[in-house]
CSV table of N, CA and C in Angstrom, one decimal:
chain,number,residue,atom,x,y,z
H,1,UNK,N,0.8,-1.2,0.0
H,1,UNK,CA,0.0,0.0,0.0
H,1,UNK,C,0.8,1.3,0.0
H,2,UNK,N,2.3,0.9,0.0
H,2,UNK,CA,3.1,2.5,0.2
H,2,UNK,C,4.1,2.2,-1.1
H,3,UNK,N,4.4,3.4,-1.5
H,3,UNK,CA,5.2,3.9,-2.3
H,3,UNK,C,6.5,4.8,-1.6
H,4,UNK,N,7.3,3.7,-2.4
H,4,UNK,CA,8.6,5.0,-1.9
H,4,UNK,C,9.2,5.6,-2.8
H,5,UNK,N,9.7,6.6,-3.3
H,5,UNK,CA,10.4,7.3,-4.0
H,5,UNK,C,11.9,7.7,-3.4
H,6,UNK,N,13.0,7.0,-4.1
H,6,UNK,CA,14.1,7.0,-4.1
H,6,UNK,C,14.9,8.1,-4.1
H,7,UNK,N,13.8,9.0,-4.9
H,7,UNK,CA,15.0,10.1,-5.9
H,7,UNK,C,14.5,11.5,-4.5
H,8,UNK,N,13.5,11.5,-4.4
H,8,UNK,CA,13.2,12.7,-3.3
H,8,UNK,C,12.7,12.1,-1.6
H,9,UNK,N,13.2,10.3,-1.1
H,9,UNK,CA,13.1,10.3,-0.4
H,9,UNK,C,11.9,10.6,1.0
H,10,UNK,N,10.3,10.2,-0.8
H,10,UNK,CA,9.5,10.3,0.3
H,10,UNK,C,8.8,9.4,0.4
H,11,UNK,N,7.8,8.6,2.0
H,11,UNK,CA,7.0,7.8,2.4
H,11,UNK,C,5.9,7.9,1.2
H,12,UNK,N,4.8,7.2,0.4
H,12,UNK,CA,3.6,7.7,0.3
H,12,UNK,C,2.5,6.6,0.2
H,13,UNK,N,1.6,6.9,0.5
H,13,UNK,CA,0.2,6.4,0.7
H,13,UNK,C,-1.1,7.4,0.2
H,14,UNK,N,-1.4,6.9,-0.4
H,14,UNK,CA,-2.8,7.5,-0.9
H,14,UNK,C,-2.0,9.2,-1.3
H,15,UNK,N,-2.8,10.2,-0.7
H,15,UNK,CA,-2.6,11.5,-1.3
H,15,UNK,C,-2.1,12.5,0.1
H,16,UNK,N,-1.3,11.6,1.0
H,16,UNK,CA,-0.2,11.3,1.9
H,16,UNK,C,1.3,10.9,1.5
H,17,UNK,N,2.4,11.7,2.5
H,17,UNK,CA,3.3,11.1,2.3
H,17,UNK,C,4.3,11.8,3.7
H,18,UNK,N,5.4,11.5,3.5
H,18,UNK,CA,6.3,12.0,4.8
H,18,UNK,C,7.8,11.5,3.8
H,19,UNK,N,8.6,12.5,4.3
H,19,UNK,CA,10.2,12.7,4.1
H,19,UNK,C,10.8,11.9,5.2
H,20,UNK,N,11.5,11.0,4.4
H,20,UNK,CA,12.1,9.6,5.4
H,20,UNK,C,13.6,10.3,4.8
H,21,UNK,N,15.3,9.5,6.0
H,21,UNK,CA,16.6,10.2,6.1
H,21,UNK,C,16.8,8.5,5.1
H,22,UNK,N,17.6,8.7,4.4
H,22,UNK,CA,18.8,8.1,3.8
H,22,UNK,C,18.6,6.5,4.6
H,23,UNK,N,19.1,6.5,5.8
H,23,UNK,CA,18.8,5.3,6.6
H,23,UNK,C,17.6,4.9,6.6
H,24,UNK,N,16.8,6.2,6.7
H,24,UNK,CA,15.5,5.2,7.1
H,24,UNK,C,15.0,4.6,5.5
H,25,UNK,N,15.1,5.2,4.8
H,25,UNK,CA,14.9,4.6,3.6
H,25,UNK,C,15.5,3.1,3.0
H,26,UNK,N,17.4,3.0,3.0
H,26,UNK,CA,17.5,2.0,3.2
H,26,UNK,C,17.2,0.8,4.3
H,27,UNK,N,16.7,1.0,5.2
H,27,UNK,CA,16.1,0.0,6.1
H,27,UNK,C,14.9,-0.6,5.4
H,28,UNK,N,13.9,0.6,5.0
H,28,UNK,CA,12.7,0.1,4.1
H,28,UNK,C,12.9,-0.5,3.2
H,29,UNK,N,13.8,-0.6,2.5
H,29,UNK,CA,14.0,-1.0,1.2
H,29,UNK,C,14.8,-2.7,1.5
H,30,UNK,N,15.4,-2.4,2.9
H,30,UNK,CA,16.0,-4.0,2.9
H,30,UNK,C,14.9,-4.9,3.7
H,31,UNK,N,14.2,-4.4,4.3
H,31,UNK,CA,12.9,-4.9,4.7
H,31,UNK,C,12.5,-5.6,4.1
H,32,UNK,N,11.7,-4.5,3.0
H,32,UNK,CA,10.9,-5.2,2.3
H,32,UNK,C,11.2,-6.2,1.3
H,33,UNK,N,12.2,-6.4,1.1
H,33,UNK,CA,13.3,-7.3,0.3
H,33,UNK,C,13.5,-8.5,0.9
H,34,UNK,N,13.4,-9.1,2.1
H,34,UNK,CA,14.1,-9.8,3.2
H,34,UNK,C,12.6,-10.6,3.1
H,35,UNK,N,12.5,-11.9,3.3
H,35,UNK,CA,11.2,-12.9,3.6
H,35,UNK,C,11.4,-12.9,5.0
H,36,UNK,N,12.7,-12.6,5.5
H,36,UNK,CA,12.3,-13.4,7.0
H,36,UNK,C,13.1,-11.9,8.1
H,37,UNK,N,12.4,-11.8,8.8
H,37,UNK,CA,13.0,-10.6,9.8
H,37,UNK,C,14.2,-10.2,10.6
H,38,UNK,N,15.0,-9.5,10.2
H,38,UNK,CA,16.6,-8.7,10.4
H,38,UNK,C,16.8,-8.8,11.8
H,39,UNK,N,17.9,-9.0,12.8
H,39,UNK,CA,18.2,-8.6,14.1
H,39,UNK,C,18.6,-7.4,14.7
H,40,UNK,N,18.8,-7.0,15.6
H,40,UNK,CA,19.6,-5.8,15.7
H,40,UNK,C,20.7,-5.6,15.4
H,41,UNK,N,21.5,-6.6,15.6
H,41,UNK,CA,22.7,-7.1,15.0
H,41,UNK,C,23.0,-6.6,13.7
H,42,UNK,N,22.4,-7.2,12.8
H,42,UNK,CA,22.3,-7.2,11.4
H,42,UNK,C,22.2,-5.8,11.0
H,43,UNK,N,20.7,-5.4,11.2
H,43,UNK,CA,20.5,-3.9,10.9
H,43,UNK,C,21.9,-2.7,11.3
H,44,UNK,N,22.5,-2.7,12.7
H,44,UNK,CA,23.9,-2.2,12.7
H,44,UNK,C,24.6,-2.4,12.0
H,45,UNK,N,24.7,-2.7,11.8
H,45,UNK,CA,26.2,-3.6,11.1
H,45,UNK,C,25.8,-3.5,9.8
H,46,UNK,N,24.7,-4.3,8.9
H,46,UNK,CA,25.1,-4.4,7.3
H,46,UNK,C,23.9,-3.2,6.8
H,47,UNK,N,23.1,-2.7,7.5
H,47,UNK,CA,22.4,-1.7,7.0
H,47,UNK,C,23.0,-0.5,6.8
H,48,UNK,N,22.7,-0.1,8.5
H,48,UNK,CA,23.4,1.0,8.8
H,48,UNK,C,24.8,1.3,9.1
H,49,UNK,N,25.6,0.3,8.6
H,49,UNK,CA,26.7,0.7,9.1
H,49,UNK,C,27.9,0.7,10.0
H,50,UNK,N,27.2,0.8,11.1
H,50,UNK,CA,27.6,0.6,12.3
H,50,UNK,C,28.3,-0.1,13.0
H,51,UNK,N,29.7,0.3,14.1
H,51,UNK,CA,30.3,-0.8,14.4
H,51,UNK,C,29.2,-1.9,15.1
H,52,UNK,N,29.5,-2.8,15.7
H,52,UNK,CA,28.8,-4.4,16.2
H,52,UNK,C,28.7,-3.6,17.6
H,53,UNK,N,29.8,-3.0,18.1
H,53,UNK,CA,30.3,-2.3,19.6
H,53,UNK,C,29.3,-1.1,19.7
H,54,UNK,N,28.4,-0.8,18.8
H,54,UNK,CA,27.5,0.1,18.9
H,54,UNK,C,26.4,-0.4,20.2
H,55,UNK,N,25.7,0.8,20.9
H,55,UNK,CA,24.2,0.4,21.6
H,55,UNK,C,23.5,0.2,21.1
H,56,UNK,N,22.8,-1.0,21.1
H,56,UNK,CA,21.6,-1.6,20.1
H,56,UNK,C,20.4,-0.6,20.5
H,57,UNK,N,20.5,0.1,21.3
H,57,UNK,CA,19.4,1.0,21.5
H,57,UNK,C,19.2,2.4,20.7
H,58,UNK,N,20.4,2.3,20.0
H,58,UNK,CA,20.1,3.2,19.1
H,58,UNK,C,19.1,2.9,17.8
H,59,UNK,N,19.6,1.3,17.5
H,59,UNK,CA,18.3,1.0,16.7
H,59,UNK,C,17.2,1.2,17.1
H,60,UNK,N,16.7,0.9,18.3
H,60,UNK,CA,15.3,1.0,18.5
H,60,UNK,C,15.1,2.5,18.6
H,61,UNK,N,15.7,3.2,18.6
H,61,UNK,CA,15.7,4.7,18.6
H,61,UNK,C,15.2,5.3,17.0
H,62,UNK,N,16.1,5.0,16.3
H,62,UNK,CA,15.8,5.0,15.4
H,62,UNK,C,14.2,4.5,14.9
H,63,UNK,N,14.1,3.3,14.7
H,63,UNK,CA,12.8,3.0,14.4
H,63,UNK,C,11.9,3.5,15.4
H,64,UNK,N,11.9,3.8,16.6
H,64,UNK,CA,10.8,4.2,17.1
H,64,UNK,C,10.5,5.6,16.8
H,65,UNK,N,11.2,6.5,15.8
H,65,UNK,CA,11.6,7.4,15.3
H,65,UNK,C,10.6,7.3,13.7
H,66,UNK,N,11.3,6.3,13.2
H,66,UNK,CA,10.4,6.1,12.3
H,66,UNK,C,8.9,5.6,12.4
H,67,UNK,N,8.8,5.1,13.3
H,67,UNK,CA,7.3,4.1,13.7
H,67,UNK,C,6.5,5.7,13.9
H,68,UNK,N,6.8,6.3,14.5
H,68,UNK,CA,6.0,7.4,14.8
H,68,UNK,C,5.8,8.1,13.9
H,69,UNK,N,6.6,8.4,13.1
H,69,UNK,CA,6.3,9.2,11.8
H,69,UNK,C,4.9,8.7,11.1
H,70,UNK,N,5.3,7.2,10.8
H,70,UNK,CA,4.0,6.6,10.1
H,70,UNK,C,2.8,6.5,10.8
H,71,UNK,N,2.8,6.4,12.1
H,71,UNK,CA,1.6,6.5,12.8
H,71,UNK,C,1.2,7.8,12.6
H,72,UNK,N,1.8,8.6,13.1
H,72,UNK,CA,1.5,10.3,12.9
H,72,UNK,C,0.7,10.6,11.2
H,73,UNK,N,1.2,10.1,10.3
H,73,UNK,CA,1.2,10.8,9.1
H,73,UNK,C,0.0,9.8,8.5
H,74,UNK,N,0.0,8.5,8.5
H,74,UNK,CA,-0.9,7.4,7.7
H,74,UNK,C,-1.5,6.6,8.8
H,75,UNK,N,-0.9,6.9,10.0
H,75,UNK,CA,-2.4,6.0,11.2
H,75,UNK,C,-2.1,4.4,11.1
H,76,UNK,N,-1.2,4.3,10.6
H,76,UNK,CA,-0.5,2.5,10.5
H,76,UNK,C,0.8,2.2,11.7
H,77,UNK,N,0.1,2.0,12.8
H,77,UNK,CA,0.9,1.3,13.6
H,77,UNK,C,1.8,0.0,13.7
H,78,UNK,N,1.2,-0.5,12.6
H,78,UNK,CA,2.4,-1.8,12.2
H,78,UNK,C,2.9,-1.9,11.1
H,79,UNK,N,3.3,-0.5,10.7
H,79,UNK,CA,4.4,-0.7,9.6
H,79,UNK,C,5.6,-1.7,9.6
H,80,UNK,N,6.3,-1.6,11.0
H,80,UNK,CA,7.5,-2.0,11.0
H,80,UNK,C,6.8,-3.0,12.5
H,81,UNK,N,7.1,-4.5,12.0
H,81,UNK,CA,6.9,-5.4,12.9
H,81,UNK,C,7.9,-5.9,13.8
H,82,UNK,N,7.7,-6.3,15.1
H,82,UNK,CA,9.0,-6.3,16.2
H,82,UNK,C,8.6,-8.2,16.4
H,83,UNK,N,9.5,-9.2,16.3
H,83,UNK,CA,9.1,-10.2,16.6
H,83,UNK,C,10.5,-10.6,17.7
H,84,UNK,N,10.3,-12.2,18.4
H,84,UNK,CA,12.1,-12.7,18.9
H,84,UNK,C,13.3,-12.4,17.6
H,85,UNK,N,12.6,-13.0,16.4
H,85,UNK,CA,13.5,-13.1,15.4
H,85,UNK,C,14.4,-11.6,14.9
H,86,UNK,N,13.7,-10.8,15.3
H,86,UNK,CA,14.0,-9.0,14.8
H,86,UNK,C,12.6,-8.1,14.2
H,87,UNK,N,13.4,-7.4,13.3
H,87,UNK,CA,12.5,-6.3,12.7
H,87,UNK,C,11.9,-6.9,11.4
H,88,UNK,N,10.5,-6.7,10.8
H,88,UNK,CA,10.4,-6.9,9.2
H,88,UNK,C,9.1,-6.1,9.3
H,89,UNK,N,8.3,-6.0,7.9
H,89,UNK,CA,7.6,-5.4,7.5
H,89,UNK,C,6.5,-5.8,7.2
């Protein structure tokens, strides 16, 4: 149901949309790509970057960063699903 645009980096849904950062975009894009759900691990390290020695609470920082945007803007609280396994879409 969403559209993303690469080139100007925005969320959209219907005749809605929101301006997602570089990261948050590639997260969306490896998400949705992925059959089976990312760890925190994983997202530091091969997403974003990040050393391994990083606080994994910056992930959840982040996505709870992003989770609010989408609730705020499109009222979808489960964009980004939290399971044991990790994050997915």
């Amino acid at each position: 149901n969403y559209l993303l645009d690469r080139n100007t980096r925005f969320l959209k849904r219907g005749d809605k949309h929101i301006k997602i950062t570089e990261k948050e975009m590639n997260f969306i894009i490896e998400l949705n790509n992925s059959s089976k759900p990312f760890s925190k691990e994983y997202i530091l390290k091969k997403i974003w970057g990040y050393s391994s020695e990083t606080d994994t609470h910056t992930i959840e920082t982040h996505i709870y960063r992003l989770r609010q945007k989408i609730k705020k803007s499109f009222e979808d609280k489960d964009f980004i699903k939290h399971s044991k396994d990790g994050y997915s879409l």
